[in-house]
Amino acid sequence: MAVARSFDTADYKLFPSPRNVHRTVFPHQVFVPHPYALIDLPSYYLKGKYSLFAACRLSDGKMGQLVTLELPEDEVKFQANFVPD
């Protein structure tokens, strides 16, 4: 069983999702403070590339998930449609 490697950015400690097609941190980011919420990004029908990470926000240690998106309109769409379970 492979272990996902974590890495740090200026704001987060990130753990990549094994389901990511693109393993890139894109410029448009949404921190979701629900670490166990199921986020199925393909079901949002986004236009650009995207990736999902388990995340620890370094400023306060809050655990959650970080959705990173290539396009700003996808960020708006995700924020408008995401409902935590």
PDB file of N, CA and C in Angstrom:
ATOM      1  N   MET A   1       0.845  -1.173   0.000  1.00  0.00           N
ATOM      2  CA  MET A   1       0.000   0.000   0.000  1.00  0.00           C
ATOM      3  C   MET A   1       0.888   1.233   0.000  1.00  0.00           C
ATOM      4  N   ALA A   2       0.642   2.132  -0.925  1.00  0.00           N
ATOM      5  CA  ALA A   2       1.452   3.346  -1.036  1.00  0.00           C
ATOM      6  C   ALA A   2       0.972   4.386  -0.025  1.00  0.00           C
ATOM      7  N   VAL A   3       1.903   5.145   0.478  1.00  0.00           N
ATOM      8  CA  VAL A   3       1.586   6.212   1.422  1.00  0.00           C
ATOM      9  C   VAL A   3       1.695   7.536   0.679  1.00  0.00           C
ATOM     10  N   ALA A   4       0.637   8.363   0.754  1.00  0.00           N
ATOM     11  CA  ALA A   4       0.672   9.671   0.100  1.00  0.00           C
ATOM     12  C   ALA A   4       1.676  10.560   0.813  1.00  0.00           C
ATOM     13  N   ARG A   5       2.500  11.218   0.059  1.00  0.00           N
ATOM     14  CA  ARG A   5       3.484  12.124   0.639  1.00  0.00           C
ATOM     15  C   ARG A   5       2.863  13.490   0.808  1.00  0.00           C
ATOM     16  N   SER A   6       3.114  14.088   1.932  1.00  0.00           N
ATOM     17  CA  SER A   6       2.598  15.430   2.182  1.00  0.00           C
ATOM     18  C   SER A   6       3.646  16.451   1.762  1.00  0.00           C
ATOM     19  N   PHE A   7       3.175  17.675   1.567  1.00  0.00           N
ATOM     20  CA  PHE A   7       4.075  18.786   1.287  1.00  0.00           C
ATOM     21  C   PHE A   7       3.433  20.055   1.801  1.00  0.00           C
ATOM     22  N   ASP A   8       4.250  21.061   2.024  1.00  0.00           N
ATOM     23  CA  ASP A   8       3.773  22.334   2.570  1.00  0.00           C
ATOM     24  C   ASP A   8       3.765  23.408   1.499  1.00  0.00           C
ATOM     25  N   THR A   9       2.748  24.279   1.582  1.00  0.00           N
ATOM     26  CA  THR A   9       2.722  25.520   0.812  1.00  0.00           C
ATOM     27  C   THR A   9       2.835  26.639   1.846  1.00  0.00           C
ATOM     28  N   ALA A  10       2.703  27.857   1.417  1.00  0.00           N
ATOM     29  CA  ALA A  10       2.782  28.977   2.356  1.00  0.00           C
ATOM     30  C   ALA A  10       1.641  28.940   3.376  1.00  0.00           C
ATOM     31  N   ASP A  11       0.493  28.362   2.995  1.00  0.00           N
ATOM     32  CA  ASP A  11      -0.686  28.397   3.862  1.00  0.00           C
ATOM     33  C   ASP A  11      -1.138  27.047   4.401  1.00  0.00           C
ATOM     34  N   TYR A  12      -0.730  25.944   3.768  1.00  0.00           N
ATOM     35  CA  TYR A  12      -1.285  24.633   4.109  1.00  0.00           C
ATOM     36  C   TYR A  12      -0.231  23.537   4.123  1.00  0.00           C
ATOM     37  N   LYS A  13      -0.497  22.496   4.913  1.00  0.00           N
ATOM     38  CA  LYS A  13       0.192  21.216   4.779  1.00  0.00           C
ATOM     39  C   LYS A  13      -0.804  20.352   4.011  1.00  0.00           C
ATOM     40  N   LEU A  14      -0.397  19.824   2.865  1.00  0.00           N
ATOM     41  CA  LEU A  14      -1.316  19.136   1.961  1.00  0.00           C
ATOM     42  C   LEU A  14      -0.980  17.658   1.807  1.00  0.00           C
ATOM     43  N   PHE A  15      -2.043  16.871   1.683  1.00  0.00           N
ATOM     44  CA  PHE A  15      -1.945  15.434   1.460  1.00  0.00           C
ATOM     45  C   PHE A  15      -2.777  15.142   0.211  1.00  0.00           C
ATOM     46  N   PRO A  16      -2.152  14.814  -0.916  1.00  0.00           N
ATOM     47  CA  PRO A  16      -2.891  14.616  -2.168  1.00  0.00           C
ATOM     48  C   PRO A  16      -3.890  13.462  -2.111  1.00  0.00           C
ATOM     49  N   SER A  17      -5.008  13.654  -2.773  1.00  0.00           N
ATOM     50  CA  SER A  17      -5.984  12.582  -2.921  1.00  0.00           C
ATOM     51  C   SER A  17      -5.456  11.602  -3.963  1.00  0.00           C
ATOM     52  N   PRO A  18      -5.562  10.310  -3.702  1.00  0.00           N
ATOM     53  CA  PRO A  18      -5.104   9.332  -4.702  1.00  0.00           C
ATOM     54  C   PRO A  18      -5.977   9.335  -5.959  1.00  0.00           C
ATOM     55  N   ARG A  19      -7.153   9.962  -5.896  1.00  0.00           N
ATOM     56  CA  ARG A  19      -8.046  10.025  -7.055  1.00  0.00           C
ATOM     57  C   ARG A  19      -7.756  11.210  -7.965  1.00  0.00           C
ATOM     58  N   ASN A  20      -6.825  12.067  -7.585  1.00  0.00           N
ATOM     59  CA  ASN A  20      -6.510  13.233  -8.423  1.00  0.00           C
ATOM     60  C   ASN A  20      -5.991  12.806  -9.793  1.00  0.00           C
ATOM     61  N   VAL A  21      -6.541  13.401 -10.826  1.00  0.00           N
ATOM     62  CA  VAL A  21      -6.011  13.225 -12.175  1.00  0.00           C
ATOM     63  C   VAL A  21      -4.823  14.162 -12.341  1.00  0.00           C
ATOM     64  N   HIS A  22      -4.964  15.384 -11.818  1.00  0.00           N
ATOM     65  CA  HIS A  22      -3.911  16.398 -11.876  1.00  0.00           C
ATOM     66  C   HIS A  22      -3.383  16.592 -10.464  1.00  0.00           C
ATOM     67  N   ARG A  23      -2.127  16.361 -10.284  1.00  0.00           N
ATOM     68  CA  ARG A  23      -1.518  16.495  -8.952  1.00  0.00           C
ATOM     69  C   ARG A  23      -0.807  17.834  -8.847  1.00  0.00           C
ATOM     70  N   THR A  24      -1.572  18.895  -9.090  1.00  0.00           N
ATOM     71  CA  THR A  24      -1.057  20.255  -9.110  1.00  0.00           C
ATOM     72  C   THR A  24      -1.873  21.103  -8.156  1.00  0.00           C
ATOM     73  N   VAL A  25      -1.228  22.058  -7.502  1.00  0.00           N
ATOM     74  CA  VAL A  25      -1.948  23.047  -6.705  1.00  0.00           C
ATOM     75  C   VAL A  25      -2.234  24.218  -7.635  1.00  0.00           C
ATOM     76  N   PHE A  26      -3.496  24.359  -8.023  1.00  0.00           N
ATOM     77  CA  PHE A  26      -3.902  25.409  -8.959  1.00  0.00           C
ATOM     78  C   PHE A  26      -4.116  26.727  -8.208  1.00  0.00           C
ATOM     79  N   PRO A  27      -4.138  27.858  -8.931  1.00  0.00           N
ATOM     80  CA  PRO A  27      -4.173  29.169  -8.271  1.00  0.00           C
ATOM     81  C   PRO A  27      -5.478  29.506  -7.542  1.00  0.00           C
ATOM     82  N   HIS A  28      -6.587  28.940  -7.949  1.00  0.00           N
ATOM     83  CA  HIS A  28      -7.865  29.261  -7.304  1.00  0.00           C
ATOM     84  C   HIS A  28      -8.164  28.162  -6.297  1.00  0.00           C
ATOM     85  N   GLN A  29      -8.291  28.566  -5.030  1.00  0.00           N
ATOM     86  CA  GLN A  29      -8.367  27.583  -3.959  1.00  0.00           C
ATOM     87  C   GLN A  29      -9.553  27.845  -3.046  1.00  0.00           C
ATOM     88  N   VAL A  30     -10.180  26.761  -2.618  1.00  0.00           N
ATOM     89  CA  VAL A  30     -11.290  26.836  -1.668  1.00  0.00           C
ATOM     90  C   VAL A  30     -10.970  25.875  -0.529  1.00  0.00           C
ATOM     91  N   PHE A  31     -10.832  26.410   0.688  1.00  0.00           N
ATOM     92  CA  PHE A  31     -10.621  25.568   1.862  1.00  0.00           C
ATOM     93  C   PHE A  31     -11.990  25.179   2.406  1.00  0.00           C
ATOM     94  N   VAL A  32     -12.209  23.882   2.543  1.00  0.00           N
ATOM     95  CA  VAL A  32     -13.463  23.341   3.061  1.00  0.00           C
ATOM     96  C   VAL A  32     -13.161  22.806   4.466  1.00  0.00           C
ATOM     97  N   PRO A  33     -13.713  23.434   5.517  1.00  0.00           N
ATOM     98  CA  PRO A  33     -13.371  23.021   6.883  1.00  0.00           C
ATOM     99  C   PRO A  33     -14.108  21.770   7.351  1.00  0.00           C
ATOM    100  N   HIS A  34     -14.327  20.842   6.448  1.00  0.00           N
ATOM    101  CA  HIS A  34     -15.004  19.579   6.747  1.00  0.00           C
ATOM    102  C   HIS A  34     -14.094  18.445   6.273  1.00  0.00           C
ATOM    103  N   PRO A  35     -13.220  17.945   7.163  1.00  0.00           N
ATOM    104  CA  PRO A  35     -12.231  16.959   6.715  1.00  0.00           C
ATOM    105  C   PRO A  35     -12.818  15.642   6.228  1.00  0.00           C
ATOM    106  N   TYR A  36     -14.037  15.309   6.626  1.00  0.00           N
ATOM    107  CA  TYR A  36     -14.609  14.017   6.246  1.00  0.00           C
ATOM    108  C   TYR A  36     -15.729  14.126   5.220  1.00  0.00           C
ATOM    109  N   ALA A  37     -15.986  15.327   4.716  1.00  0.00           N
ATOM    110  CA  ALA A  37     -17.023  15.493   3.687  1.00  0.00           C
ATOM    111  C   ALA A  37     -16.577  14.795   2.405  1.00  0.00           C
ATOM    112  N   LEU A  38     -17.516  14.152   1.744  1.00  0.00           N
ATOM    113  CA  LEU A  38     -17.214  13.527   0.460  1.00  0.00           C
ATOM    114  C   LEU A  38     -17.342  14.584  -0.629  1.00  0.00           C
ATOM    115  N   ILE A  39     -16.251  14.830  -1.329  1.00  0.00           N
ATOM    116  CA  ILE A  39     -16.243  15.825  -2.398  1.00  0.00           C
ATOM    117  C   ILE A  39     -15.942  15.091  -3.696  1.00  0.00           C
ATOM    118  N   ASP A  40     -16.949  14.969  -4.539  1.00  0.00           N
ATOM    119  CA  ASP A  40     -16.808  14.297  -5.833  1.00  0.00           C
ATOM    120  C   ASP A  40     -16.694  15.381  -6.906  1.00  0.00           C
ATOM    121  N   LEU A  41     -15.483  15.831  -7.157  1.00  0.00           N
ATOM    122  CA  LEU A  41     -15.277  16.950  -8.082  1.00  0.00           C
ATOM    123  C   LEU A  41     -15.783  16.693  -9.495  1.00  0.00           C
ATOM    124  N   PRO A  42     -15.685  15.482 -10.065  1.00  0.00           N
ATOM    125  CA  PRO A  42     -16.228  15.289 -11.412  1.00  0.00           C
ATOM    126  C   PRO A  42     -17.727  15.587 -11.513  1.00  0.00           C
ATOM    127  N   SER A  43     -18.463  15.421 -10.420  1.00  0.00           N
ATOM    128  CA  SER A  43     -19.907  15.662 -10.463  1.00  0.00           C
ATOM    129  C   SER A  43     -20.260  17.152 -10.545  1.00  0.00           C
ATOM    130  N   TYR A  44     -19.283  18.031 -10.383  1.00  0.00           N
ATOM    131  CA  TYR A  44     -19.529  19.470 -10.509  1.00  0.00           C
ATOM    132  C   TYR A  44     -19.424  19.934 -11.965  1.00  0.00           C
ATOM    133  N   TYR A  45     -18.968  19.079 -12.849  1.00  0.00           N
ATOM    134  CA  TYR A  45     -18.830  19.389 -14.285  1.00  0.00           C
ATOM    135  C   TYR A  45     -18.065  20.698 -14.491  1.00  0.00           C
ATOM    136  N   LEU A  46     -16.884  20.753 -13.907  1.00  0.00           N
ATOM    137  CA  LEU A  46     -16.029  21.936 -14.017  1.00  0.00           C
ATOM    138  C   LEU A  46     -15.379  21.980 -15.393  1.00  0.00           C
ATOM    139  N   LYS A  47     -15.090  23.182 -15.860  1.00  0.00           N
ATOM    140  CA  LYS A  47     -14.521  23.340 -17.206  1.00  0.00           C
ATOM    141  C   LYS A  47     -13.012  23.141 -17.247  1.00  0.00           C
ATOM    142  N   GLY A  48     -12.333  23.537 -16.188  1.00  0.00           N
ATOM    143  CA  GLY A  48     -10.873  23.448 -16.158  1.00  0.00           C
ATOM    144  C   GLY A  48     -10.389  22.277 -15.322  1.00  0.00           C
ATOM    145  N   LYS A  49      -9.100  22.237 -15.110  1.00  0.00           N
ATOM    146  CA  LYS A  49      -8.479  21.194 -14.291  1.00  0.00           C
ATOM    147  C   LYS A  49      -8.703  21.513 -12.816  1.00  0.00           C
ATOM    148  N   TYR A  50      -8.632  20.479 -11.989  1.00  0.00           N
ATOM    149  CA  TYR A  50      -8.852  20.640 -10.551  1.00  0.00           C
ATOM    150  C   TYR A  50      -8.113  19.545  -9.802  1.00  0.00           C
ATOM    151  N   SER A  51      -7.925  19.761  -8.511  1.00  0.00           N
ATOM    152  CA  SER A  51      -7.331  18.746  -7.650  1.00  0.00           C
ATOM    153  C   SER A  51      -7.869  18.918  -6.238  1.00  0.00           C
ATOM    154  N   LEU A  52      -7.780  17.847  -5.462  1.00  0.00           N
ATOM    155  CA  LEU A  52      -8.306  17.820  -4.102  1.00  0.00           C
ATOM    156  C   LEU A  52      -7.220  17.325  -3.161  1.00  0.00           C
ATOM    157  N   PHE A  53      -7.110  17.972  -2.022  1.00  0.00           N
ATOM    158  CA  PHE A  53      -6.110  17.612  -1.025  1.00  0.00           C
ATOM    159  C   PHE A  53      -6.744  17.599   0.359  1.00  0.00           C
ATOM    160  N   ALA A  54      -6.350  16.651   1.202  1.00  0.00           N
ATOM    161  CA  ALA A  54      -6.610  16.788   2.633  1.00  0.00           C
ATOM    162  C   ALA A  54      -5.649  17.879   3.080  1.00  0.00           C
ATOM    163  N   ALA A  55      -6.108  18.768   3.969  1.00  0.00           N
ATOM    164  CA  ALA A  55      -5.289  19.935   4.279  1.00  0.00           C
ATOM    165  C   ALA A  55      -5.333  20.286   5.756  1.00  0.00           C
ATOM    166  N   CYS A  56      -4.222  20.801   6.222  1.00  0.00           N
ATOM    167  CA  CYS A  56      -4.126  21.408   7.539  1.00  0.00           C
ATOM    168  C   CYS A  56      -3.736  22.864   7.304  1.00  0.00           C
ATOM    169  N   ARG A  57      -4.625  23.768   7.712  1.00  0.00           N
ATOM    170  CA  ARG A  57      -4.338  25.198   7.546  1.00  0.00           C
ATOM    171  C   ARG A  57      -3.295  25.589   8.584  1.00  0.00           C
ATOM    172  N   LEU A  58      -2.159  26.086   8.139  1.00  0.00           N
ATOM    173  CA  LEU A  58      -1.030  26.359   9.023  1.00  0.00           C
ATOM    174  C   LEU A  58      -1.294  27.514   9.985  1.00  0.00           C
ATOM    175  N   SER A  59      -2.121  28.468   9.603  1.00  0.00           N
ATOM    176  CA  SER A  59      -2.355  29.633  10.452  1.00  0.00           C
ATOM    177  C   SER A  59      -3.044  29.280  11.769  1.00  0.00           C
ATOM    178  N   ASP A  60      -3.920  28.254  11.767  1.00  0.00           N
ATOM    179  CA  ASP A  60      -4.643  27.912  12.991  1.00  0.00           C
ATOM    180  C   ASP A  60      -4.721  26.408  13.272  1.00  0.00           C
ATOM    181  N   GLY A  61      -4.112  25.581  12.420  1.00  0.00           N
ATOM    182  CA  GLY A  61      -4.121  24.141  12.617  1.00  0.00           C
ATOM    183  C   GLY A  61      -5.443  23.471  12.282  1.00  0.00           C
ATOM    184  N   LYS A  62      -6.363  24.189  11.651  1.00  0.00           N
ATOM    185  CA  LYS A  62      -7.676  23.654  11.287  1.00  0.00           C
ATOM    186  C   LYS A  62      -7.514  22.618  10.182  1.00  0.00           C
ATOM    187  N   MET A  63      -8.130  21.448  10.383  1.00  0.00           N
ATOM    188  CA  MET A  63      -8.099  20.389   9.378  1.00  0.00           C
ATOM    189  C   MET A  63      -9.289  20.535   8.444  1.00  0.00           C
ATOM    190  N   GLY A  64      -9.094  20.148   7.202  1.00  0.00           N
ATOM    191  CA  GLY A  64     -10.164  20.218   6.215  1.00  0.00           C
ATOM    192  C   GLY A  64      -9.683  19.667   4.897  1.00  0.00           C
ATOM    193  N   GLN A  65     -10.253  20.201   3.828  1.00  0.00           N
ATOM    194  CA  GLN A  65      -9.857  19.800   2.481  1.00  0.00           C
ATOM    195  C   GLN A  65      -9.638  21.061   1.661  1.00  0.00           C
ATOM    196  N   LEU A  66      -8.717  20.979   0.723  1.00  0.00           N
ATOM    197  CA  LEU A  66      -8.442  22.094  -0.160  1.00  0.00           C
ATOM    198  C   LEU A  66      -8.746  21.674  -1.588  1.00  0.00           C
ATOM    199  N   VAL A  67      -9.678  22.383  -2.188  1.00  0.00           N
ATOM    200  CA  VAL A  67     -10.007  22.186  -3.593  1.00  0.00           C
ATOM    201  C   VAL A  67      -9.238  23.251  -4.351  1.00  0.00           C
ATOM    202  N   THR A  68      -8.432  22.848  -5.328  1.00  0.00           N
ATOM    203  CA  THR A  68      -7.707  23.826  -6.139  1.00  0.00           C
ATOM    204  C   THR A  68      -8.209  23.716  -7.568  1.00  0.00           C
ATOM    205  N   LEU A  69      -8.399  24.882  -8.178  1.00  0.00           N
ATOM    206  CA  LEU A  69      -9.039  24.944  -9.485  1.00  0.00           C
ATOM    207  C   LEU A  69      -8.231  25.819 -10.430  1.00  0.00           C
ATOM    208  N   GLU A  70      -8.231  25.437 -11.672  1.00  0.00           N
ATOM    209  CA  GLU A  70      -7.492  26.173 -12.695  1.00  0.00           C
ATOM    210  C   GLU A  70      -8.205  27.468 -13.087  1.00  0.00           C
ATOM    211  N   LEU A  71      -9.537  27.446 -13.137  1.00  0.00           N
ATOM    212  CA  LEU A  71     -10.300  28.585 -13.651  1.00  0.00           C
ATOM    213  C   LEU A  71     -11.092  29.285 -12.553  1.00  0.00           C
ATOM    214  N   PRO A  72     -11.153  30.616 -12.584  1.00  0.00           N
ATOM    215  CA  PRO A  72     -11.913  31.339 -11.545  1.00  0.00           C
ATOM    216  C   PRO A  72     -13.408  31.043 -11.585  1.00  0.00           C
ATOM    217  N   GLU A  73     -13.962  30.792 -12.768  1.00  0.00           N
ATOM    218  CA  GLU A  73     -15.396  30.486 -12.842  1.00  0.00           C
ATOM    219  C   GLU A  73     -15.715  29.133 -12.207  1.00  0.00           C
ATOM    220  N   ASP A  74     -14.759  28.217 -12.212  1.00  0.00           N
ATOM    221  CA  ASP A  74     -14.959  26.942 -11.532  1.00  0.00           C
ATOM    222  C   ASP A  74     -14.958  27.128 -10.013  1.00  0.00           C
ATOM    223  N   GLU A  75     -14.147  28.064  -9.520  1.00  0.00           N
ATOM    224  CA  GLU A  75     -14.139  28.365  -8.091  1.00  0.00           C
ATOM    225  C   GLU A  75     -15.514  28.883  -7.660  1.00  0.00           C
ATOM    226  N   VAL A  76     -16.079  29.786  -8.435  1.00  0.00           N
ATOM    227  CA  VAL A  76     -17.404  30.340  -8.136  1.00  0.00           C
ATOM    228  C   VAL A  76     -18.454  29.235  -8.175  1.00  0.00           C
ATOM    229  N   LYS A  77     -18.385  28.382  -9.185  1.00  0.00           N
ATOM    230  CA  LYS A  77     -19.345  27.280  -9.330  1.00  0.00           C
ATOM    231  C   LYS A  77     -19.253  26.313  -8.156  1.00  0.00           C
ATOM    232  N   PHE A  78     -18.040  25.962  -7.758  1.00  0.00           N
ATOM    233  CA  PHE A  78     -17.868  25.032  -6.636  1.00  0.00           C
ATOM    234  C   PHE A  78     -18.433  25.646  -5.355  1.00  0.00           C
ATOM    235  N   GLN A  79     -18.082  26.892  -5.067  1.00  0.00           N
ATOM    236  CA  GLN A  79     -18.566  27.535  -3.852  1.00  0.00           C
ATOM    237  C   GLN A  79     -20.086  27.639  -3.830  1.00  0.00           C
ATOM    238  N   ALA A  80     -20.699  27.881  -4.983  1.00  0.00           N
ATOM    239  CA  ALA A  80     -22.153  28.016  -5.047  1.00  0.00           C
ATOM    240  C   ALA A  80     -22.860  26.674  -4.857  1.00  0.00           C
ATOM    241  N   ASN A  81     -22.218  25.580  -5.265  1.00  0.00           N
ATOM    242  CA  ASN A  81     -22.886  24.278  -5.257  1.00  0.00           C
ATOM    243  C   ASN A  81     -22.481  23.337  -4.143  1.00  0.00           C
ATOM    244  N   PHE A  82     -21.386  23.616  -3.443  1.00  0.00           N
ATOM    245  CA  PHE A  82     -20.932  22.701  -2.407  1.00  0.00           C
ATOM    246  C   PHE A  82     -21.824  22.809  -1.173  1.00  0.00           C
ATOM    247  N   VAL A  83     -22.301  21.654  -0.732  1.00  0.00           N
ATOM    248  CA  VAL A  83     -23.073  21.547   0.510  1.00  0.00           C
ATOM    249  C   VAL A  83     -22.455  20.411   1.310  1.00  0.00           C
ATOM    250  N   PRO A  84     -21.921  20.705   2.510  1.00  0.00           N
ATOM    251  CA  PRO A  84     -21.323  19.605   3.292  1.00  0.00           C
ATOM    252  C   PRO A  84     -22.382  18.598   3.702  1.00  0.00           C
ATOM    253  N   ASP A  85     -21.970  17.314   3.736  1.00  0.00           N
ATOM    254  CA  ASP A  85     -22.931  16.287   4.138  1.00  0.00           C
ATOM    255  C   ASP A  85     -22.958  16.099   5.631  1.00  0.00           C
TER     256      ASP A  85
END
